[in-house]
Tab-separated table of C-alpha atoms and ligand atoms in Angstrom:
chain	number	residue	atom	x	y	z
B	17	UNK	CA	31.046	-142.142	-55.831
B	18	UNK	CA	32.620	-144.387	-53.037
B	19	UNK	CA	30.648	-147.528	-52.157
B	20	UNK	CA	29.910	-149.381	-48.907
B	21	UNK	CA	33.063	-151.268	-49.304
B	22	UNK	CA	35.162	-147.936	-49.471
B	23	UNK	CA	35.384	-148.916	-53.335
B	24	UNK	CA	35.736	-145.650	-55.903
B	25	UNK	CA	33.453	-146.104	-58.966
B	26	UNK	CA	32.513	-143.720	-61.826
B	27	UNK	CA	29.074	-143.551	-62.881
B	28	UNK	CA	28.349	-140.367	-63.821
B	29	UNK	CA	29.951	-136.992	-64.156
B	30	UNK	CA	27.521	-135.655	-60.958
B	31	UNK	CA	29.321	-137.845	-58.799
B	32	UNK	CA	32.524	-135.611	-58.889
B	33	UNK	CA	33.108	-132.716	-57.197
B	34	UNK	CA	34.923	-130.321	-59.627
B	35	UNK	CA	38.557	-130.674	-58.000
B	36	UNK	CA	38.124	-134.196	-58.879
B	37	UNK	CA	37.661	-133.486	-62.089
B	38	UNK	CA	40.672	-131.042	-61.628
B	39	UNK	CA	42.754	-133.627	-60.125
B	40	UNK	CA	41.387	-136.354	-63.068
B	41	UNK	CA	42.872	-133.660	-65.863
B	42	UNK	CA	46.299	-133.431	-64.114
B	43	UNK	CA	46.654	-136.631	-64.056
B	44	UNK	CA	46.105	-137.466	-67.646
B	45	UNK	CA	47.947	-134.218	-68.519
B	46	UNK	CA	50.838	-135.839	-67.099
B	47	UNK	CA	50.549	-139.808	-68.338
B	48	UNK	CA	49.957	-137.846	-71.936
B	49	UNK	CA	53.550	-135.757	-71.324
B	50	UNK	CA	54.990	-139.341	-70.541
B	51	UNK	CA	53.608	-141.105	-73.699
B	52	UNK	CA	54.496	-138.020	-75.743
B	53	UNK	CA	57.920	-138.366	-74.320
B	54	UNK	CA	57.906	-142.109	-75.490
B	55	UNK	CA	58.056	-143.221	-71.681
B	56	UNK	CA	56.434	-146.307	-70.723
B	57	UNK	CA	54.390	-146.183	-67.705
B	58	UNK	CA	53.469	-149.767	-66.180
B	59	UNK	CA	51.731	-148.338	-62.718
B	60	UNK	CA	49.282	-150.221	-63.298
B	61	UNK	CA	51.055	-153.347	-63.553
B	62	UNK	CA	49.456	-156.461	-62.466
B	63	UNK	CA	45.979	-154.862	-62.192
B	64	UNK	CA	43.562	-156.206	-64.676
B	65	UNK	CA	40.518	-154.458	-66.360
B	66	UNK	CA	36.892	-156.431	-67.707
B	67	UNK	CA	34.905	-154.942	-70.132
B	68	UNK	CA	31.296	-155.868	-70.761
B	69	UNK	CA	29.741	-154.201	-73.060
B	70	UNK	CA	25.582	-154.424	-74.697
B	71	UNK	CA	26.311	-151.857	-77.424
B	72	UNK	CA	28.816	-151.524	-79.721
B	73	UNK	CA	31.706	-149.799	-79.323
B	74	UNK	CA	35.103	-148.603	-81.294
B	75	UNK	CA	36.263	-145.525	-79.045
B	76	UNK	CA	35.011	-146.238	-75.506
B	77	UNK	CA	36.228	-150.112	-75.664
B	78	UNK	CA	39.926	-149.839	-77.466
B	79	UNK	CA	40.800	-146.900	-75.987
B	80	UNK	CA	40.168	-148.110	-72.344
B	81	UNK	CA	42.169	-151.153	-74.053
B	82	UNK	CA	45.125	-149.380	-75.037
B	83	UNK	CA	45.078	-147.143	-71.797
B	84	UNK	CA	45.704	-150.198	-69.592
B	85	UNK	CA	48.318	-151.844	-71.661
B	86	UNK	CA	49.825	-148.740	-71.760
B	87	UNK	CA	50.061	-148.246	-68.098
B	88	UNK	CA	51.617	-152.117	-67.437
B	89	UNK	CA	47.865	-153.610	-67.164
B	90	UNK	CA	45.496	-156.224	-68.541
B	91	UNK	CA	42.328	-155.982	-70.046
B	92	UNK	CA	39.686	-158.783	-70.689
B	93	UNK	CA	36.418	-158.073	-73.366
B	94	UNK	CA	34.067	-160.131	-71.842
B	95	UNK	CA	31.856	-161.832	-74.528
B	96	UNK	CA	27.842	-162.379	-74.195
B	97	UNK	CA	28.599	-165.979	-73.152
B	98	UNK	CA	29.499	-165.025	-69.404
B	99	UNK	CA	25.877	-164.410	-69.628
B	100	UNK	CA	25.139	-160.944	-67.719
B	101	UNK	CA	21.969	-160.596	-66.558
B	102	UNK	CA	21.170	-164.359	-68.154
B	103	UNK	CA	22.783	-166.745	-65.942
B	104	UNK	CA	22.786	-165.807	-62.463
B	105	UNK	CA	21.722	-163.181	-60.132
B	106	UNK	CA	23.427	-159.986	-61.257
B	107	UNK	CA	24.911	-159.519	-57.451
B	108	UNK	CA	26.204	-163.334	-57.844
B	109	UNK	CA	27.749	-162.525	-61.226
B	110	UNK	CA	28.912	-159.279	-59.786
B	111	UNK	CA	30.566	-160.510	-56.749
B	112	UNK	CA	32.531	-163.265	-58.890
B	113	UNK	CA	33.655	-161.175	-61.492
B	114	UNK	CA	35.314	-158.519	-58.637
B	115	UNK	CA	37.103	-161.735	-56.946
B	116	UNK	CA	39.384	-161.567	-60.266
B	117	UNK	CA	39.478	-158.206	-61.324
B	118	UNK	CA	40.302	-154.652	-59.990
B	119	UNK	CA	38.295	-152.109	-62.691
B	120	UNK	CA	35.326	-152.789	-64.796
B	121	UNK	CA	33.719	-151.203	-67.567
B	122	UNK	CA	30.432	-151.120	-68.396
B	123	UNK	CA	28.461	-150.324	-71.660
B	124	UNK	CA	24.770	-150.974	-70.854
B	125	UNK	CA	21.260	-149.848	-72.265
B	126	UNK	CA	20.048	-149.171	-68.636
B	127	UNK	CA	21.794	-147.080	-66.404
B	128	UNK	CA	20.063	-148.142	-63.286
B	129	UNK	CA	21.363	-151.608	-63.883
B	130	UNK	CA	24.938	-149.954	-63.526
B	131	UNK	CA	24.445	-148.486	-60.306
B	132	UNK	CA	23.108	-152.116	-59.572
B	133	UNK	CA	26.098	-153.506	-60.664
B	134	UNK	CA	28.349	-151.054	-58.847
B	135	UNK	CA	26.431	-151.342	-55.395
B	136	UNK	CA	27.286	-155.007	-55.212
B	137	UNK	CA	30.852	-154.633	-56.644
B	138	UNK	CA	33.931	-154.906	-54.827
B	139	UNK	CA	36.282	-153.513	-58.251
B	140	UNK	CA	35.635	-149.777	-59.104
B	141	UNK	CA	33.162	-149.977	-61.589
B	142	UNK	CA	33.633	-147.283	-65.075
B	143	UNK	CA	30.455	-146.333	-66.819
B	144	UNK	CA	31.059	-146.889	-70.342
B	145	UNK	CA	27.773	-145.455	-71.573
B	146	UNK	CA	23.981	-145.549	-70.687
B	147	UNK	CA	21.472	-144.392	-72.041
B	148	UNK	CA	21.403	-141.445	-69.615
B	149	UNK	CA	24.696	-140.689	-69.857
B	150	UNK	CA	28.332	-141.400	-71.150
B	151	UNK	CA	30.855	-139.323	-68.544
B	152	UNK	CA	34.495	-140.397	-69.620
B	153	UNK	CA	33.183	-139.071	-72.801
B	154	UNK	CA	32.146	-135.315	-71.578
B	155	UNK	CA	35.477	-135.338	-69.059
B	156	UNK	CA	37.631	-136.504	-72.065
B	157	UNK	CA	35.667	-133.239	-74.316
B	158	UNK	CA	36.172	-130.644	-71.687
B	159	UNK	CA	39.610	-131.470	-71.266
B	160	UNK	CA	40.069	-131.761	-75.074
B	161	UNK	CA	39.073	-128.103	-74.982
B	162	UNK	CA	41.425	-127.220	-72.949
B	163	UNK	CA	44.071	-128.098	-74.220
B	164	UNK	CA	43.213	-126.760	-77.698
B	165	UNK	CA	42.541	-123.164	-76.245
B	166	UNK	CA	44.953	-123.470	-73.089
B	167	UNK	CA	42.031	-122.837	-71.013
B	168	UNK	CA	38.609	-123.273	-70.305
B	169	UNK	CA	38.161	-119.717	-69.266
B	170	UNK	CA	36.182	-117.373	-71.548
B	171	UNK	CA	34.651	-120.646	-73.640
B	172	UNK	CA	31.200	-121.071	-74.620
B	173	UNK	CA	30.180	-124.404	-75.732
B	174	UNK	CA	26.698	-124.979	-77.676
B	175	UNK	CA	25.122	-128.018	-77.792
B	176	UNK	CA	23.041	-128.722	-81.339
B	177	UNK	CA	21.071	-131.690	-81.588
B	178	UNK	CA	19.477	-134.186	-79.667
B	179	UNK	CA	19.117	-133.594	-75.461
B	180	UNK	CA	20.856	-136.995	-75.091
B	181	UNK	CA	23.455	-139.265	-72.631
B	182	UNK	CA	26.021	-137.392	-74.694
B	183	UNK	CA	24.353	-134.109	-73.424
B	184	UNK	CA	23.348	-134.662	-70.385
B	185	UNK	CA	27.214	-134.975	-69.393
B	186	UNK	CA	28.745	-132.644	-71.325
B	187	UNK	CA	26.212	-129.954	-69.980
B	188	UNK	CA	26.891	-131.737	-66.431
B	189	UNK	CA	30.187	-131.456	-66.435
B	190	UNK	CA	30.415	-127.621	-68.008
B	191	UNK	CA	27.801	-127.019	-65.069
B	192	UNK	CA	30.835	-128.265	-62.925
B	193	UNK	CA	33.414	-126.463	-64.265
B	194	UNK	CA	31.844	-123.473	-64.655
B	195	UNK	CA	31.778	-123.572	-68.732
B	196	UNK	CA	28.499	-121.466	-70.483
B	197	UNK	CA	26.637	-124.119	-72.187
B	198	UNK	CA	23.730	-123.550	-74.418
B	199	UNK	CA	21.843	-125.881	-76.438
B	200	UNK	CA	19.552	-126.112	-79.719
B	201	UNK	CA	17.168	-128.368	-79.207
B	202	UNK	CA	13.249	-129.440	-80.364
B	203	UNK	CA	10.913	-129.211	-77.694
B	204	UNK	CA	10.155	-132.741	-77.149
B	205	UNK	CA	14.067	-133.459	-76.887
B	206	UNK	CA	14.958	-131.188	-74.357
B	207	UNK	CA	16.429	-132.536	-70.883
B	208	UNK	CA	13.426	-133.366	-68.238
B	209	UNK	CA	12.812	-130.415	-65.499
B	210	UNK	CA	14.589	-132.533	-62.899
B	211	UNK	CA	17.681	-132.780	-64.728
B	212	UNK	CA	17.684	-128.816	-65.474
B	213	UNK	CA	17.049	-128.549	-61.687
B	214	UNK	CA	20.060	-130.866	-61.161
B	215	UNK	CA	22.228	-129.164	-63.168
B	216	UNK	CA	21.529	-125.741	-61.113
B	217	UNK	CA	22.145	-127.717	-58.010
B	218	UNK	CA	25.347	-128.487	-59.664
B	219	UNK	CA	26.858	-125.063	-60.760
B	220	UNK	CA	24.935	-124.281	-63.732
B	221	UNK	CA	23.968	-120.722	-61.765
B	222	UNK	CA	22.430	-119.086	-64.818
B	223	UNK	CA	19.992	-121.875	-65.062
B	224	UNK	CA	19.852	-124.115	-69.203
B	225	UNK	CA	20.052	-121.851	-72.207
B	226	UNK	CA	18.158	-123.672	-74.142
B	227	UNK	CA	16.790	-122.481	-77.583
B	228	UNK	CA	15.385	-123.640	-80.477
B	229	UNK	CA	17.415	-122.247	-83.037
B	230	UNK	CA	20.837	-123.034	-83.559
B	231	UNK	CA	21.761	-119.796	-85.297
B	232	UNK	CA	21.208	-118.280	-81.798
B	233	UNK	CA	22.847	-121.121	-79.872
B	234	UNK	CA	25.948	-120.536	-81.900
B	235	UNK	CA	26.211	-116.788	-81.517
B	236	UNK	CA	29.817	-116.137	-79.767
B	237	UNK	CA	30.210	-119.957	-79.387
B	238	UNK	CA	33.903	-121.389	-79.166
B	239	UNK	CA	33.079	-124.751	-79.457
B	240	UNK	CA	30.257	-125.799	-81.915
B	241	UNK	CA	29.438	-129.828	-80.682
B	242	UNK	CA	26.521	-132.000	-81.721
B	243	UNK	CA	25.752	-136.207	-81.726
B	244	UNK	CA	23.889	-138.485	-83.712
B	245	UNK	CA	20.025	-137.745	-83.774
B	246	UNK	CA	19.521	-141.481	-83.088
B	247	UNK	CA	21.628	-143.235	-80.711
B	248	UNK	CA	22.199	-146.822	-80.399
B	249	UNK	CA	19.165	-148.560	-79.189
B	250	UNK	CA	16.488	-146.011	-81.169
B	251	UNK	CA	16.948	-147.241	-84.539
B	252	UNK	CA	13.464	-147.823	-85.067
B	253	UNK	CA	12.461	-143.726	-84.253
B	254	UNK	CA	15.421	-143.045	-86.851
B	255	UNK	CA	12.808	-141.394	-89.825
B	256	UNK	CA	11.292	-139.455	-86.939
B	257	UNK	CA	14.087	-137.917	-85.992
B	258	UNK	CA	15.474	-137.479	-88.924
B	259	UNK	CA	12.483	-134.692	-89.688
B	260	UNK	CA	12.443	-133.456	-86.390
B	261	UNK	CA	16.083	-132.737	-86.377
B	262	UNK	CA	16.043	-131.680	-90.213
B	263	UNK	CA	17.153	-128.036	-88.994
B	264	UNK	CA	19.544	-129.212	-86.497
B	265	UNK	CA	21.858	-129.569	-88.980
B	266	UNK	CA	26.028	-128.564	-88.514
B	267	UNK	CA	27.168	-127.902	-91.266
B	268	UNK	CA	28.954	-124.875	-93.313
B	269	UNK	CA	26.563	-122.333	-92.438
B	270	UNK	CA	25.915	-122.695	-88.866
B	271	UNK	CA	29.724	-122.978	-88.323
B	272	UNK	CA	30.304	-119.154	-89.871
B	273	UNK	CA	27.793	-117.570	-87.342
B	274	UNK	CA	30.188	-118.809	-84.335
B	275	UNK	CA	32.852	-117.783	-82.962
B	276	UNK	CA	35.731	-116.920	-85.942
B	277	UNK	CA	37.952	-119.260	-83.428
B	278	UNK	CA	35.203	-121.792	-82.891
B	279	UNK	CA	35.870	-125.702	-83.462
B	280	UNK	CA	33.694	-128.182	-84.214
B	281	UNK	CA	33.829	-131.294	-81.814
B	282	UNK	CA	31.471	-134.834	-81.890
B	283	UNK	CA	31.679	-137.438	-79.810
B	284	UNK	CA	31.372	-140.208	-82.715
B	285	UNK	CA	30.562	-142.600	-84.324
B	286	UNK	CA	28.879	-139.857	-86.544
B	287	UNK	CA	26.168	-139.942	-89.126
B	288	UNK	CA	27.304	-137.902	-91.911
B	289	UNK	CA	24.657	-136.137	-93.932
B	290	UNK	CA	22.826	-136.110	-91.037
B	291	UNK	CA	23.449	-134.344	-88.054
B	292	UNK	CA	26.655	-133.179	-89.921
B	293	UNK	CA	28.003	-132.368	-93.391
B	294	UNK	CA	31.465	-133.927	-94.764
B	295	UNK	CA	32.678	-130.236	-95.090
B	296	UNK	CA	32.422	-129.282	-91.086
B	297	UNK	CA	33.420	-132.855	-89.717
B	298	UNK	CA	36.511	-132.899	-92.223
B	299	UNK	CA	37.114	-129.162	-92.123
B	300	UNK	CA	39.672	-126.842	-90.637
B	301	UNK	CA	37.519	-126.407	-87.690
B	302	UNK	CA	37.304	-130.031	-86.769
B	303	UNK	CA	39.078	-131.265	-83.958
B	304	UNK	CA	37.133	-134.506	-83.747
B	305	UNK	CA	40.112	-136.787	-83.760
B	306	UNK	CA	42.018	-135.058	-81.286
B	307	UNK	CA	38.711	-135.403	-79.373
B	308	UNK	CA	39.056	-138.858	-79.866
B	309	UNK	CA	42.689	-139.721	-79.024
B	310	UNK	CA	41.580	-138.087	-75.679
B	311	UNK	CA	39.873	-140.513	-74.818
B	312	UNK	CA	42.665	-142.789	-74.357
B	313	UNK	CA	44.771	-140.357	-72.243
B	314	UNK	CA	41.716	-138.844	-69.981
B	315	UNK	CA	40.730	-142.349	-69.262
B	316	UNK	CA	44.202	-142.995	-67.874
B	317	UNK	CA	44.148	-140.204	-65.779
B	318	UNK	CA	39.961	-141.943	-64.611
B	319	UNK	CA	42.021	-145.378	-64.091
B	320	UNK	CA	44.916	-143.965	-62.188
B	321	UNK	CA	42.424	-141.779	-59.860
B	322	UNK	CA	40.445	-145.137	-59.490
B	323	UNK	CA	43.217	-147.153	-58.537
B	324	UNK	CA	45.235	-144.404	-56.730
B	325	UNK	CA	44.656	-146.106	-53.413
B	326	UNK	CA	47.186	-148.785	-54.607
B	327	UNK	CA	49.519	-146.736	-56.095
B	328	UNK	CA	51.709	-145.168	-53.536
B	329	UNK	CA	53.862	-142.721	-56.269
B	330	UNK	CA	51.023	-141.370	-58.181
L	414	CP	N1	32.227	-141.860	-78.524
L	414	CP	C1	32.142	-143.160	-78.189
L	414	CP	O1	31.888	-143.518	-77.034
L	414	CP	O2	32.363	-144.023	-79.216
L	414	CP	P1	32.141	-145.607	-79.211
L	414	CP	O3	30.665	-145.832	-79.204
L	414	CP	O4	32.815	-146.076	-80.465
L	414	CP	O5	32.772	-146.169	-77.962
L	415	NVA	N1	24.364	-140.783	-78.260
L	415	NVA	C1	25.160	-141.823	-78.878
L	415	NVA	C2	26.566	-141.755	-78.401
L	415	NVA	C3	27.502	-142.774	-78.960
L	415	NVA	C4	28.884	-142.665	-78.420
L	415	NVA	C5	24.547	-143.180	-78.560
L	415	NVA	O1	24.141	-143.397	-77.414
L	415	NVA	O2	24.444	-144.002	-79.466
C-alpha cells in the first residue's frame, strides 16, 4: 500500500500484488546468502526503526531487532510511557514520531487503528500483528516452505485450528501465490463470507476448502500448520475453546494421514498439550524453528523493499 505522501507501508498481505511478494522473497533470499556467507550488510545504515507494541512479543519484536542491526540500522522499543493513543491525538503522535524515524512497527489489538496510524504517517509503517491479521508472519511461512521443498509448486498447505489473524494471512497469501490451502475448522470459527469472497477476488480460484475434520484436511497435505486456539487478547474464552477445539488437535495421528513428506509448521508462541502434542512440535517433521529464524531474514527482505527508494544498489 502506498500512501498520500508516496510513503510504502505494509499492512496486510492483500496489499501486495504477488510479484511483490516475488520480489520481497528475492530479496531476503539474497541478504540470507550474505549472512550465511558471514557478510555484513549495513544498507540500511543511518535509518532507524520504532517499535510499539500492545501485545507481547518474542519473535515479531527481536527479530525485526536483529534484522536492522544487521543491515547497519537502529531500532528503538518504544515503551507505554510515549503514551499511544493516551496522550495526544493519534495523528499528532503519529506525525512526531515520523519526523525522527524512517520504519515503524506496529503490534496492536485493533487493526483499524493501524491503518489510522499509517494514513497519517510519513515513515512506512510494518504491521506487526492485529487481531485480523499478522502478514510478515504468513510471507516469512510461505517462503519458509520454499525453501524447505525448493518450491512452492505441487504444495498443499492445511490449516487446523482456529480461523484466526494467523489464518487469515497465511490463506491470503497462498491465495496469492497460487498455493492449495484447506482448513479444519468449527463452524463458528470459520473466516466471515466477505473474507472468503476476498480471498477469491485475490486468486483463491477454487473458492475456501474448508472442512470440519482434520483427517480430511490433511489428506495429501505437505505442510500440516496450526496456532494457538486462544490468541492474545481472548484469554477469558480460553475453556471455551479449549472444548470446541478438543478435536483440532496436531498431534501423532493426524500427522501420519498427510503427506509421507509433510512438515509440521506453527507460527508460535505455542500451547503445548493443546493445539499440539510435544511429539509433533519436537518431532522429525517439525520445522518450526527454521520457521522462526525466517522471520528475521524475510523481514529484511520487507525492510529493504520498504526503504528501497533510498537505496540506490539494492
Ligand atoms: N509468531 C510471532 O509473531 O511471535 P511473537 O508473538 O513472539 O512475536
Ligand atoms: N494468533 C496468535 C498469534 C501469535 C503470534 C495471537 O494473536 O495471539
Amino acid at each position: 500500500m502506498v500512501n498520500r505522501q508516496g510513503v510504502r507501508h505494509l499492512l496486510t498481505v492483500e496489499s501486495l500484488e504477488a510479484e511483490e511478494i516475488r520480489e520481497i522473497f528475492r530479496l531476503a533470499h539474497e541478504l540470507k546468502a550474505r549472512w550465511r556467507r558471514g557478510e555484513y550488510t549495513p544498507i540500511l545504515a543511518g535509518r532507524v526503526m520504532a517499535l510499539l507494541f500492545e501485545k507481547p512479543s518474542l519473535r515479531t519484536r527481536v527479530s525485526f531487532q536483529a534484522a536492522m542491526v544487521q543491515l547497519g540500522g537502529s531500532s528503538l522499543f518504544l515503551g507505554e510511557e510515549t503514551g499511544l493513543g493516551k496522550r495526544e491525538k493519534l495523528s499528532d503522535f503519529v506525525r512526531v514520531l515520523c519526523r525522527y524515524v524512517d520504519v515503524v512497527v506496529l503490534r496492536a489489538f485493533n487493526h483499524a487503528m493501524v491503518e489510522e496510524f499509517a494514513s497519517y504517517a510519513t515513515a512506512s509503517v510494518i504491521n506487526g500483528l492485529t487481531d485480523y491479521c499478522h502478514p510478515c508472519q504468513a510471507l516469512a511461512d510461505l517462503f519458509t516452505i520454499e525453501e524447505h521443498f525448493g518450491t512452492l509448486e505441487g504444495q498443499k498447505i492445511a490449516y487446523i485450528g482456529d480461523g484466526n489473524n494467523v489464518a487469515r494471512s497465511l490463506a491470503m497469501a497462498c491465495a496469492k501465490l497460487k498455493v492449495p490451502f484447506v482448513m479444519a475448522t468449527p463452524p463458528n470459527y470459520r473466516f466471515s463470507a466477505e473474507y472468503v469472497r476476498r480471498l477469491v477476488l485475490n486468486g483463491m480460484s477454487e473458492g475456501l476448502e474448508v472442512t470440519d475434520d482434520p483427517a480430511k484436511a490433511v489428506r495429501a497435505a505437505t505442510v500440516v500448520y496450526t496456532d494457538v486456539w486462544t490468541s492474545m487478547g481472548q484469554e477469558s474464552e480460553s475453556e471455551r475453546r479449549r472444548r470446541d477445539f478438543a478435536v483440532y488437535q496436531v498431534n501423532e495421528i493426524l500427522m501420519a494421514q498427510a503427506a509421507p513428506q509433510a512438515v509440521f509448521m506453527h507460527c508460535m508462541p505455542a500451547h503445548r498439550g493443546e493445539e499440539v502434542t510435544d511429539g509433533v512440535i519436537d518431532g522429525p517433521q517439525s520445522i518450526v524453528l527454521e520457521q522462526a529464524a525466517n522471520r528475521l531474514h524475510l523481514q529484511k527482505g520487507i525492510l529493504v523493499w520498504l526503504l528501497k527508494g533510498l537505496l540506490p544498489e539494492f
